[in-house]
Amino acid sequence: MTSKSCKVNATEISLVRGDITRQDVGAIVNAANSSLLGGGGVDGAIHRAGGPAILDECKQILAIQGKCRAGEAVITGGGNLKAKFVIHTVGPIWRGGASNEEKTLASAYNQSLLLAEQYEVKTVAFPSISTGAYGFPIDKAARIAVAVAREFCSGHNSRGEIRFVLFDDRTYEFFKSALDE
Ligand code: ADP
């Protein structure tokens, strides 16, 4: 398997080519939409693989706290997945770059990492948020993802792993360049 990693403080930041639904980790992150009711891309794949329990929990969250805004994150169980939890975060839709997209993407990663920490998850796996249907340029998105992970590790000395699970070669290569910088 293609993979690469580096260590910041006690945490490993790693990159792998693969399918996030198959990761044997404490939590996987879903690039959800604000409705939390599922969609295409990685969101659809996670709900298909995880079964209806995840959607039921998303509906309960929706009923209690309303839609999940871009940059925010919520957590459910992992249903039939190997992962114990799914962290659902909403990335920004790319509108040209002048609508706070970069900050919102950083927040989506950061809020997800905070939830993982709160639930004592040792290994959390992320897809490349917002770079599919939401159209965020991959070069910028990869740099933001890696920078947030690095900054989080610098500020938190917990032993664990932040894993980026990239679905295609192109996305993997951009993350690799960002990690090499
Ligand atoms: P968004 O709406 O946030 O842009 P998408 O799901 O459309 O989210 O795409 C985000 C990224 O997730 C894309 O790089 C896409 O190729 C990737 N992706 C799709 N399915 C999977 C999967 N099963 N595992 C990991 N990444 C995936």
Coordinates of N, CA, C and O and ligand atoms in Angstrom, one line a residue:
M1 N 0.8 -1.2 0.0 CA 0.0 0.0 0.0 C 0.9 1.3 0.0 O 1.9 1.3 0.7
T2 N 0.5 2.2 -0.8 CA 1.2 3.5 -0.8 C 1.0 4.2 0.6 O -0.1 4.3 1.1
S3 N 2.1 4.5 1.2 CA 1.9 5.2 2.5 C 3.1 6.1 2.9 O 4.2 5.9 2.3
K4 N 2.9 7.0 3.7 CA 4.0 7.9 4.2 C 3.6 8.5 5.5 O 2.4 8.6 5.8
S5 N 4.6 8.8 6.4 CA 4.2 9.3 7.6 C 5.3 10.2 8.2 O 6.4 10.1 7.8
C6 N 4.9 11.0 9.2 CA 5.9 11.8 9.9 C 5.3 12.0 11.3 O 4.1 11.8 11.6
K7 N 6.2 12.2 12.3 CA 5.8 12.3 13.7 C 5.9 13.7 14.2 O 6.9 14.4 13.9
V8 N 4.9 14.2 14.8 CA 4.9 15.5 15.4 C 4.5 15.3 16.9 O 3.4 14.8 17.2
N9 N 5.4 15.7 17.8 CA 5.2 15.3 19.2 C 5.0 13.8 19.3 O 5.8 13.1 18.7
A10 N 4.0 13.3 20.0 CA 3.9 11.8 20.1 C 2.9 11.3 19.0 O 2.6 10.1 19.0
T11 N 2.4 12.1 18.1 CA 1.4 11.7 17.2 C 2.0 11.5 15.8 O 2.7 12.3 15.3
E12 N 1.6 10.4 15.2 CA 2.0 10.1 13.8 C 1.0 10.7 12.8 O -0.2 10.6 13.0
I13 N 1.4 11.4 11.9 CA 0.5 11.9 10.8 C 0.9 11.1 9.6 O 2.0 11.0 9.1
S14 N -0.1 10.3 9.1 CA 0.2 9.4 8.0 C -0.8 9.6 6.8 O -1.9 10.1 7.0
L15 N -0.3 9.2 5.7 CA -1.1 9.2 4.4 C -1.2 7.9 3.9 O -0.1 7.2 3.8
V16 N -2.3 7.4 3.5 CA -2.5 6.2 2.8 C -3.4 6.3 1.6 O -4.3 7.2 1.6
R17 N -3.2 5.6 0.5 CA -4.1 5.5 -0.6 C -5.2 4.4 -0.1 O -4.8 3.4 0.3
G18 N -6.5 4.7 -0.2 CA -7.4 3.7 0.2 C -8.8 4.2 0.3 O -9.2 5.3 0.0
D19 N -9.6 3.3 0.9 CA -11.0 3.5 1.1 C -11.3 3.7 2.6 O -11.0 2.8 3.4
I20 N -11.8 4.8 3.0 CA -11.9 5.2 4.4 C -12.9 4.2 5.1 O -12.8 4.0 6.3
T21 N -13.9 3.7 4.4 CA -14.9 2.8 5.0 C -14.2 1.5 5.5 O -14.8 0.8 6.3
R22 N -13.0 1.2 5.1 CA -12.4 -0.1 5.5 C -11.3 0.1 6.5 O -10.7 -0.9 6.9
Q23 N -11.2 1.3 7.1 CA -10.1 1.5 8.0 C -10.5 1.0 9.4 O -11.6 1.2 9.9
D24 N -9.5 0.3 10.0 CA -9.7 -0.3 11.3 C -9.1 0.7 12.3 O -8.0 0.5 12.8
V25 N -9.9 1.7 12.6 CA -9.4 2.8 13.5 C -10.5 3.2 14.5 O -11.6 2.7 14.4
G26 N -10.2 4.1 15.4 CA -11.1 4.5 16.4 C -12.3 5.3 15.8 O -13.5 5.1 16.2
A27 N -11.9 6.2 14.9 CA -13.0 7.0 14.3 C -12.6 7.3 12.9 O -11.4 7.6 12.6
I28 N -13.6 7.3 12.0 CA -13.4 7.9 10.6 C -14.2 9.2 10.5 O -15.2 9.3 11.2
V29 N -13.7 10.1 9.7 CA -14.4 11.3 9.5 C -15.2 11.3 8.2 O -14.7 10.8 7.2
N30 N -16.4 11.8 8.3 CA -17.2 11.8 7.1 C -17.3 13.3 6.6 O -17.5 14.2 7.4
A31 N -17.1 13.4 5.3 CA -17.3 14.7 4.6 C -18.8 14.8 4.4 O -19.3 14.5 3.3
A32 N -19.5 15.3 5.4 CA -21.0 15.3 5.3 C -21.5 16.6 4.7 O -20.7 17.5 4.4
N33 N -22.8 16.6 4.5 CA -23.4 17.9 4.2 C -24.3 18.4 5.4 O -24.5 17.6 6.3
S34 N -24.7 19.6 5.3 CA -25.3 20.3 6.5 C -26.6 19.5 7.0 O -26.9 19.6 8.1
S35 N -27.2 18.8 6.1 CA -28.5 18.1 6.4 C -28.2 16.9 7.3 O -29.1 16.4 8.0
L36 N -27.0 16.4 7.2 CA -26.6 15.2 7.9 C -27.4 13.9 7.5 O -27.3 12.9 8.1
L37 N -28.1 14.1 6.3 CA -28.9 13.0 5.9 C -28.3 12.1 4.8 O -29.0 11.3 4.1
G38 N -27.0 12.2 4.6 CA -26.3 11.4 3.6 C -26.3 12.1 2.3 O -27.0 13.1 2.1
G39 N -25.4 11.6 1.4 CA -25.3 12.2 0.1 C -24.4 11.3 -0.8 O -24.4 10.1 -0.6
G40 N -23.7 11.9 -1.7 CA -22.9 11.1 -2.6 C -21.5 11.0 -2.1 O -21.2 11.3 -0.9
G41 N -20.5 10.6 -2.9 CA -19.1 10.6 -2.6 C -18.8 9.8 -1.3 O -19.5 8.7 -1.1
V42 N -18.0 10.3 -0.5 CA -17.5 9.5 0.7 C -18.7 9.4 1.7 O -18.8 8.4 2.4
D43 N -19.5 10.4 1.7 CA -20.7 10.3 2.6 C -21.6 9.1 2.3 O -22.0 8.3 3.2
G44 N -21.9 9.0 1.0 CA -22.7 7.8 0.6 C -22.1 6.5 0.9 O -22.7 5.6 1.4
A45 N -20.8 6.5 0.7 CA -20.0 5.2 0.9 C -20.0 4.8 2.4 O -20.2 3.7 2.7
I46 N -19.9 5.8 3.3 CA -19.9 5.6 4.7 C -21.2 5.1 5.1 O -21.3 4.1 5.9
H47 N -22.3 5.7 4.7 CA -23.6 5.3 5.1 C -24.0 3.9 4.5 O -24.6 3.1 5.2
R48 N -23.5 3.6 3.3 CA -23.8 2.3 2.7 C -23.0 1.2 3.5 O -23.6 0.2 3.9
A49 N -21.8 1.5 3.8 CA -21.0 0.5 4.6 C -21.4 0.4 6.0 O -21.3 -0.7 6.6
G50 N -21.8 1.5 6.6 CA -22.1 1.5 8.1 C -23.5 1.1 8.4 O -23.7 0.7 9.6
G51 N -24.4 1.1 7.5 CA -25.7 0.7 7.8 C -26.6 1.8 8.4 O -26.1 2.9 8.6
P52 N -27.9 1.5 8.6 CA -28.9 2.5 9.0 C -28.7 3.1 10.3 O -29.3 4.2 10.6
A53 N -28.0 2.4 11.2 CA -27.8 3.0 12.6 C -27.2 4.4 12.6 O -27.6 5.2 13.4
I54 N -26.3 4.6 11.7 CA -25.6 5.9 11.6 C -26.6 7.0 11.2 O -26.6 8.1 11.8
L55 N -27.4 6.7 10.2 CA -28.4 7.7 9.7 C -29.4 8.0 10.8 O -29.8 9.1 11.0
D56 N -29.8 6.9 11.5 CA -30.8 7.2 12.7 C -30.2 8.1 13.7 O -30.9 9.0 14.2
E57 N -28.9 7.9 14.0 CA -28.3 8.8 15.0 C -28.1 10.2 14.4 O -28.3 11.2 15.2
C58 N -27.8 10.3 13.1 CA -27.7 11.7 12.5 C -29.1 12.4 12.6 O -29.2 13.6 12.9
K59 N -30.2 11.6 12.4 CA -31.5 12.2 12.4 C -31.8 12.7 13.8 O -32.5 13.8 14.0
Q60 N -31.4 12.0 14.8 CA -31.6 12.4 16.2 C -30.8 13.7 16.5 O -31.4 14.6 17.1
I61 N -29.6 13.8 16.0 CA -28.8 15.0 16.3 C -29.5 16.2 15.6 O -29.6 17.2 16.1
L62 N -29.9 15.9 14.3 CA -30.6 17.0 13.6 C -31.8 17.5 14.3 O -32.1 18.7 14.4
A63 N -32.6 16.6 14.9 CA -33.8 16.9 15.6 C -33.5 17.8 16.9 O -34.2 18.7 17.2
I64 N -32.4 17.5 17.5 CA -32.0 18.2 18.7 C -31.3 19.5 18.4 O -31.7 20.5 19.0
Q65 N -30.3 19.5 17.5 CA -29.6 20.7 17.4 C -29.6 21.4 16.0 O -29.0 22.3 15.7
G66 N -30.5 20.8 15.1 CA -30.6 21.4 13.8 C -29.4 21.1 12.9 O -28.6 20.2 13.2
K67 N -29.4 21.7 11.8 CA -28.4 21.4 10.8 C -27.0 21.7 11.3 O -26.8 22.5 12.2
C68 N -26.0 20.9 10.7 CA -24.6 21.1 11.1 C -24.0 22.1 10.1 O -24.0 21.9 8.9
R69 N -23.5 23.3 10.6 CA -23.0 24.3 9.7 C -21.6 23.9 9.2 O -20.9 23.2 9.8
A70 N -21.2 24.5 8.1 CA -19.9 24.3 7.6 C -18.9 24.7 8.6 O -19.0 25.7 9.3
G71 N -17.9 23.8 8.8 CA -16.8 24.1 9.8 C -17.1 23.4 11.1 O -16.3 23.4 12.0
E72 N -18.3 22.9 11.3 CA -18.7 22.2 12.6 C -18.6 20.7 12.4 O -18.5 20.2 11.3
A73 N -18.7 20.0 13.5 CA -18.6 18.5 13.5 C -19.5 17.9 14.6 O -19.7 18.5 15.6
V74 N -20.0 16.7 14.3 CA -20.8 16.0 15.3 C -20.3 14.5 15.2 O -19.7 14.1 14.3
I75 N -20.7 13.7 16.2 CA -20.2 12.4 16.3 C -21.3 11.4 16.5 O -22.3 11.7 17.2
T76 N -21.2 10.2 15.8 CA -22.2 9.1 16.0 C -21.4 7.8 16.2 O -20.1 7.8 16.0
G77 N -22.0 6.8 16.5 CA -21.4 5.5 16.5 C -21.0 5.0 15.1 O -21.4 5.7 14.1
G78 N -20.3 4.0 15.0 CA -19.8 3.5 13.6 C -20.7 2.5 13.0 O -20.3 2.0 11.9
G79 N -21.8 2.1 13.6 CA -22.7 1.1 13.0 C -21.9 -0.2 12.6 O -21.2 -0.7 13.5
N80 N -22.0 -0.6 11.4 CA -21.4 -1.9 11.0 C -19.9 -1.7 10.6 O -19.3 -2.7 10.1
L81 N -19.4 -0.5 10.7 CA -18.0 -0.3 10.3 C -17.1 -0.8 11.4 O -17.5 -1.0 12.5
K82 N -15.8 -1.0 11.0 CA -14.8 -1.4 12.0 C -14.6 -0.2 13.0 O -14.3 -0.4 14.1
A83 N -14.7 1.0 12.5 CA -14.5 2.2 13.3 C -15.6 2.2 14.4 O -16.7 2.0 14.1
K84 N -15.2 2.6 15.6 CA -16.2 2.7 16.7 C -17.1 4.0 16.5 O -18.2 3.9 16.8
F85 N -16.5 5.0 15.9 CA -17.2 6.3 15.8 C -17.1 6.8 14.3 O -16.1 6.5 13.7
V86 N -18.1 7.6 13.9 CA -18.0 8.4 12.7 C -18.2 9.8 13.2 O -19.1 10.2 13.8
I87 N -17.2 10.7 12.8 CA -17.3 12.1 13.1 C -17.7 12.7 11.7 O -17.1 12.6 10.7
H88 N -18.9 13.4 11.8 CA -19.5 14.0 10.6 C -19.1 15.5 10.6 O -19.6 16.2 11.5
T89 N -18.3 15.9 9.6 CA -18.0 17.3 9.6 C -18.5 17.9 8.2 O -18.5 17.1 7.2
V90 N -18.8 19.1 8.2 CA -19.2 19.8 6.9 C -18.1 20.7 6.5 O -17.8 21.7 7.2
G91 N -17.6 20.4 5.3 CA -16.6 21.3 4.7 C -17.3 22.5 4.0 O -18.5 22.4 3.7
P92 N -16.5 23.5 3.6 CA -17.1 24.6 2.8 C -17.3 24.2 1.3 O -16.5 23.4 0.8
I93 N -18.3 24.8 0.7 CA -18.4 24.7 -0.7 C -17.5 25.8 -1.3 O -17.5 26.9 -0.8
W94 N -16.6 25.4 -2.3 CA -15.7 26.4 -2.8 C -16.5 27.4 -3.7 O -17.2 27.0 -4.6
R95 N -16.4 28.7 -3.3 CA -17.1 29.8 -4.1 C -16.1 30.8 -4.7 O -16.5 32.0 -4.8
G96 N -14.9 30.4 -4.8 CA -13.9 31.3 -5.4 C -12.8 31.7 -4.4 O -11.8 32.3 -4.8
G97 N -13.0 31.5 -3.1 CA -12.0 31.8 -2.2 C -12.2 33.0 -1.3 O -11.5 33.2 -0.3
A98 N -13.2 33.8 -1.6 CA -13.4 35.0 -0.8 C -14.5 34.9 0.2 O -15.0 35.9 0.8
S99 N -15.0 33.7 0.4 CA -16.1 33.4 1.4 C -15.6 32.7 2.6 O -16.4 31.8 3.1
N100 N -14.4 32.9 3.0 CA -13.9 32.3 4.2 C -13.7 30.8 4.1 O -13.7 30.0 5.1
E101 N -13.6 30.3 2.8 CA -13.5 28.9 2.6 C -12.3 28.2 3.4 O -12.4 27.1 3.9
E102 N -11.2 29.0 3.3 CA -10.0 28.3 3.9 C -10.1 28.2 5.4 O -9.8 27.1 6.0
K103 N -10.6 29.2 6.1 CA -10.8 29.1 7.5 C -11.9 28.1 7.9 O -11.7 27.4 8.9
T104 N -12.9 28.0 7.1 CA -14.0 27.0 7.3 C -13.4 25.6 7.2 O -13.8 24.7 8.0
L105 N -12.6 25.4 6.2 CA -12.0 24.0 6.0 C -11.1 23.7 7.2 O -11.2 22.6 7.7
A106 N -10.3 24.6 7.6 CA -9.4 24.4 8.8 C -10.3 24.1 10.0 O -9.9 23.2 10.8
S107 N -11.4 24.8 10.1 CA -12.2 24.5 11.3 C -12.8 23.1 11.2 O -12.9 22.5 12.3
A108 N -13.2 22.7 10.1 CA -13.8 21.3 9.9 C -12.8 20.3 10.4 O -13.2 19.4 11.2
Y109 N -11.5 20.4 10.0 CA -10.5 19.5 10.5 C -10.3 19.6 12.0 O -10.2 18.6 12.7
N110 N -10.2 20.9 12.4 CA -9.9 21.1 13.8 C -11.0 20.6 14.8 O -10.8 20.0 15.8
Q111 N -12.3 20.9 14.4 CA -13.4 20.5 15.2 C -13.5 19.0 15.3 O -13.8 18.4 16.3
S112 N -13.1 18.3 14.2 CA -13.1 16.9 14.1 C -12.1 16.3 15.1 O -12.3 15.3 15.8
L113 N -10.9 16.9 15.1 CA -9.8 16.5 15.9 C -10.2 16.7 17.4 O -9.8 15.8 18.2
L114 N -10.8 17.8 17.7 CA -11.2 18.0 19.1 C -12.2 17.0 19.6 O -12.2 16.5 20.7
L115 N -13.2 16.6 18.7 CA -14.2 15.6 19.0 C -13.5 14.2 19.3 O -13.8 13.5 20.2
A116 N -12.5 13.9 18.4 CA -11.8 12.7 18.5 C -11.1 12.6 19.9 O -11.1 11.6 20.6
E117 N -10.5 13.7 20.2 CA -9.8 13.8 21.5 C -10.7 13.6 22.7 O -10.5 12.9 23.6
Q118 N -11.9 14.3 22.6 CA -12.9 14.3 23.6 C -13.4 12.8 23.8 O -13.6 12.4 25.0
Y119 N -13.5 12.1 22.7 CA -13.9 10.7 22.8 C -12.8 9.7 23.0 O -13.0 8.5 22.8
E120 N -11.6 10.2 23.3 CA -10.4 9.4 23.5 C -10.1 8.4 22.4 O -9.7 7.3 22.6
V121 N -10.3 8.9 21.2 CA -9.9 8.2 20.0 C -8.4 8.3 19.7 O -7.9 9.4 19.6
K122 N -7.8 7.2 19.6 CA -6.3 7.2 19.4 C -6.0 7.4 17.9 O -5.1 8.2 17.6
T123 N -6.7 6.7 17.0 CA -6.4 6.9 15.6 C -7.7 7.4 14.9 O -8.8 6.8 15.0
V124 N -7.5 8.6 14.2 CA -8.7 9.1 13.5 C -8.3 9.2 12.0 O -7.2 9.6 11.7
A125 N -9.2 8.8 11.2 CA -8.9 8.8 9.7 C -9.8 9.8 9.0 O -11.0 9.8 9.2
F126 N -9.1 10.6 8.2 CA -9.9 11.7 7.4 C -9.8 11.4 5.9 O -8.8 11.0 5.4
P127 N -10.9 11.7 5.2 CA -10.8 11.8 3.8 C -10.4 13.2 3.4 O -10.2 14.0 4.3
S128 N -10.2 13.5 2.2 CA -9.9 14.9 1.8 C -11.2 15.6 1.7 O -12.0 15.6 0.7
I129 N -11.5 16.4 2.7 CA -12.8 17.1 2.9 C -12.9 18.2 1.8 O -11.9 19.0 1.6
S130 N -14.0 18.4 1.3 CA -14.4 19.5 0.3 C -13.8 19.4 -1.1 O -14.1 20.3 -1.9
T131 N -12.9 18.4 -1.3 CA -12.2 18.5 -2.7 C -12.9 17.6 -3.7 O -12.4 17.5 -4.8
G132 N -14.1 17.1 -3.4 CA -14.9 16.3 -4.4 C -16.0 17.2 -4.9 O -15.7 18.2 -5.6
A133 N -17.2 16.9 -4.6 CA -18.4 17.7 -5.1 C -18.3 19.1 -4.6 O -18.8 20.0 -5.4
Y134 N -17.6 19.4 -3.5 CA -17.6 20.8 -3.0 C -16.6 21.7 -3.7 O -16.5 22.9 -3.5
G135 N -15.7 21.1 -4.6 CA -14.9 21.8 -5.5 C -13.7 22.6 -4.9 O -13.2 23.5 -5.6
F136 N -13.3 22.4 -3.7 CA -12.2 23.1 -3.1 C -10.9 22.7 -3.8 O -10.6 21.5 -4.0
P137 N -10.1 23.6 -4.3 CA -8.8 23.3 -5.0 C -7.9 22.4 -4.1 O -7.7 22.7 -3.0
I138 N -7.5 21.3 -4.7 CA -6.8 20.2 -3.9 C -5.5 20.7 -3.4 O -5.1 20.3 -2.3
D139 N -4.7 21.5 -4.1 CA -3.4 22.0 -3.6 C -3.6 22.8 -2.3 O -2.9 22.5 -1.3
K140 N -4.5 23.7 -2.3 CA -4.8 24.5 -1.1 C -5.4 23.6 0.0 O -5.0 23.7 1.2
A141 N -6.3 22.7 -0.3 CA -7.0 21.9 0.7 C -6.0 21.0 1.4 O -6.0 20.8 2.6
A142 N -5.1 20.4 0.6 CA -4.1 19.5 1.2 C -3.2 20.2 2.2 O -2.9 19.7 3.2
R143 N -2.8 21.4 1.8 CA -1.9 22.2 2.7 C -2.6 22.5 4.0 O -2.0 22.5 5.0
I144 N -3.9 22.9 3.9 CA -4.7 23.3 5.1 C -4.8 22.0 6.0 O -4.6 22.1 7.2
A145 N -5.2 20.9 5.4 CA -5.4 19.7 6.1 C -4.1 19.3 6.9 O -4.2 19.0 8.1
V146 N -3.0 19.3 6.2 CA -1.7 18.9 6.9 C -1.3 19.9 7.9 O -0.9 19.6 9.0
A147 N -1.5 21.2 7.6 CA -1.2 22.3 8.6 C -2.0 22.2 9.9 O -1.4 22.3 11.0
V148 N -3.3 21.9 9.7 CA -4.1 21.8 10.9 C -3.7 20.6 11.7 O -3.6 20.7 13.0
A149 N -3.4 19.5 11.1 CA -3.0 18.3 11.8 C -1.7 18.6 12.5 O -1.6 18.2 13.7
R150 N -0.7 19.2 11.9 CA 0.6 19.5 12.5 C 0.4 20.4 13.7 O 0.9 20.1 14.8
E151 N -0.5 21.4 13.5 CA -0.7 22.4 14.6 C -1.3 21.7 15.8 O -1.0 21.9 17.0
F152 N -2.3 20.9 15.5 CA -3.0 20.1 16.6 C -2.0 19.3 17.4 O -2.1 19.3 18.6
C153 N -1.2 18.6 16.6 CA -0.2 17.7 17.3 C 0.8 18.5 18.2 O 1.2 18.1 19.2
S154 N 1.2 19.7 17.7 CA 2.1 20.5 18.4 C 1.5 20.9 19.7 O 2.2 21.0 20.7
G155 N 0.2 21.2 19.7 CA -0.5 21.7 20.9 C -1.0 20.6 21.9 O -1.5 20.9 23.0
H156 N -1.1 19.4 21.4 CA -1.6 18.3 22.2 C -0.7 17.1 22.2 O -0.3 16.6 21.2
N157 N -0.2 16.7 23.4 CA 0.8 15.7 23.4 C 0.2 14.3 23.6 O 0.8 13.5 24.4
S158 N -0.9 14.0 22.9 CA -1.4 12.7 23.1 C -0.8 11.7 22.1 O -0.5 12.1 20.9
R159 N -0.6 10.5 22.5 CA 0.0 9.5 21.6 C -1.1 9.0 20.7 O -2.2 8.5 21.1
G160 N -0.9 9.0 19.4 CA -1.9 8.5 18.5 C -1.6 8.7 17.1 O -0.4 8.9 16.7
E161 N -2.6 8.6 16.2 CA -2.3 8.8 14.8 C -3.4 9.6 14.1 O -4.6 9.4 14.4
I162 N -3.0 10.5 13.3 CA -4.0 11.2 12.4 C -3.7 10.6 11.0 O -2.6 10.8 10.5
R163 N -4.6 9.9 10.4 CA -4.4 9.3 9.1 C -5.3 9.9 8.0 O -6.5 10.1 8.2
F164 N -4.7 10.3 6.9 CA -5.4 10.8 5.8 C -5.6 9.7 4.8 O -4.6 9.1 4.4
V165 N -6.8 9.3 4.5 CA -7.0 8.2 3.6 C -7.5 8.7 2.3 O -8.6 9.3 2.2
L166 N -6.6 8.7 1.3 CA -6.9 9.4 0.0 C -7.3 8.4 -1.0 O -6.6 7.3 -1.2
F167 N -8.4 8.7 -1.7 CA -9.0 7.8 -2.6 C -8.4 7.6 -4.0 O -8.6 6.6 -4.6
D168 N -7.7 8.6 -4.4 CA -7.1 8.6 -5.8 C -5.6 9.1 -5.7 O -5.2 9.8 -4.8
D169 N -4.9 8.7 -6.7 CA -3.4 9.1 -6.8 C -3.2 10.6 -6.7 O -2.3 11.0 -6.1
R170 N -4.0 11.3 -7.5 CA -3.8 12.8 -7.6 C -3.9 13.4 -6.2 O -3.1 14.2 -5.8
T171 N -5.0 13.0 -5.5 CA -5.2 13.6 -4.1 C -4.0 13.2 -3.2 O -3.5 14.0 -2.5
Y172 N -3.7 11.9 -3.3 CA -2.5 11.4 -2.5 C -1.3 12.2 -2.8 O -0.6 12.6 -1.8
E173 N -1.0 12.5 -4.0 CA 0.3 13.2 -4.4 C 0.2 14.6 -3.8 O 1.3 15.1 -3.3
F174 N -0.9 15.3 -3.8 CA -1.0 16.6 -3.2 C -0.8 16.6 -1.7 O -0.1 17.5 -1.2
F175 N -1.3 15.6 -1.1 CA -1.1 15.5 0.4 C 0.4 15.2 0.7 O 0.9 15.7 1.6
K176 N 1.0 14.4 -0.2 CA 2.4 14.0 0.0 C 3.2 15.3 -0.1 O 4.1 15.5 0.7
S177 N 3.0 16.1 -1.1 CA 3.7 17.3 -1.3 C 3.5 18.2 0.0 O 4.5 18.8 0.4
A178 N 2.3 18.3 0.5 CA 2.0 19.1 1.6 C 2.8 18.6 2.9 O 3.4 19.4 3.6
L179 N 2.9 17.3 3.0 CA 3.6 16.7 4.2 C 5.1 16.9 4.0 O 5.8 17.0 5.0
D180 N 5.6 16.9 2.8 CA 7.0 17.1 2.5 C 7.5 18.5 2.7 O 8.7 18.8 2.9
E181 N 6.6 19.5 2.7 CA 6.9 20.9 2.8 C 7.6 21.3 4.1 O 7.2 20.8 5.1
Ligands
ADP1 P1 -17.1 16.9 -0.6 O1 -18.6 17.1 -0.8 O2 -16.7 17.4 0.8 O3 -16.3 17.6 -1.6 P2 -16.8 14.2 -1.6 O4 -17.3 13.0 -1.0 O5 -17.4 14.7 -2.9 O6 -16.8 15.4 -0.5 O7 -15.2 14.1 -1.9 C1 -14.2 14.2 -1.0 C2 -13.1 13.3 -1.3 O8 -13.4 12.0 -0.8 C3 -12.7 13.2 -2.8 O9 -11.3 13.2 -2.9 C4 -13.2 11.8 -3.1 O10 -12.5 11.2 -4.1 C5 -13.0 11.1 -1.8 N1 -13.7 9.8 -1.6 C6 -14.8 9.3 -2.1 N2 -15.1 8.1 -1.7 C7 -14.2 7.8 -0.7 C8 -13.9 6.7 0.1 N3 -14.6 5.6 0.1 N4 -12.8 6.7 0.9 C9 -12.0 7.8 0.9 N5 -12.2 8.9 0.2 C10 -13.2 8.9 -0.7

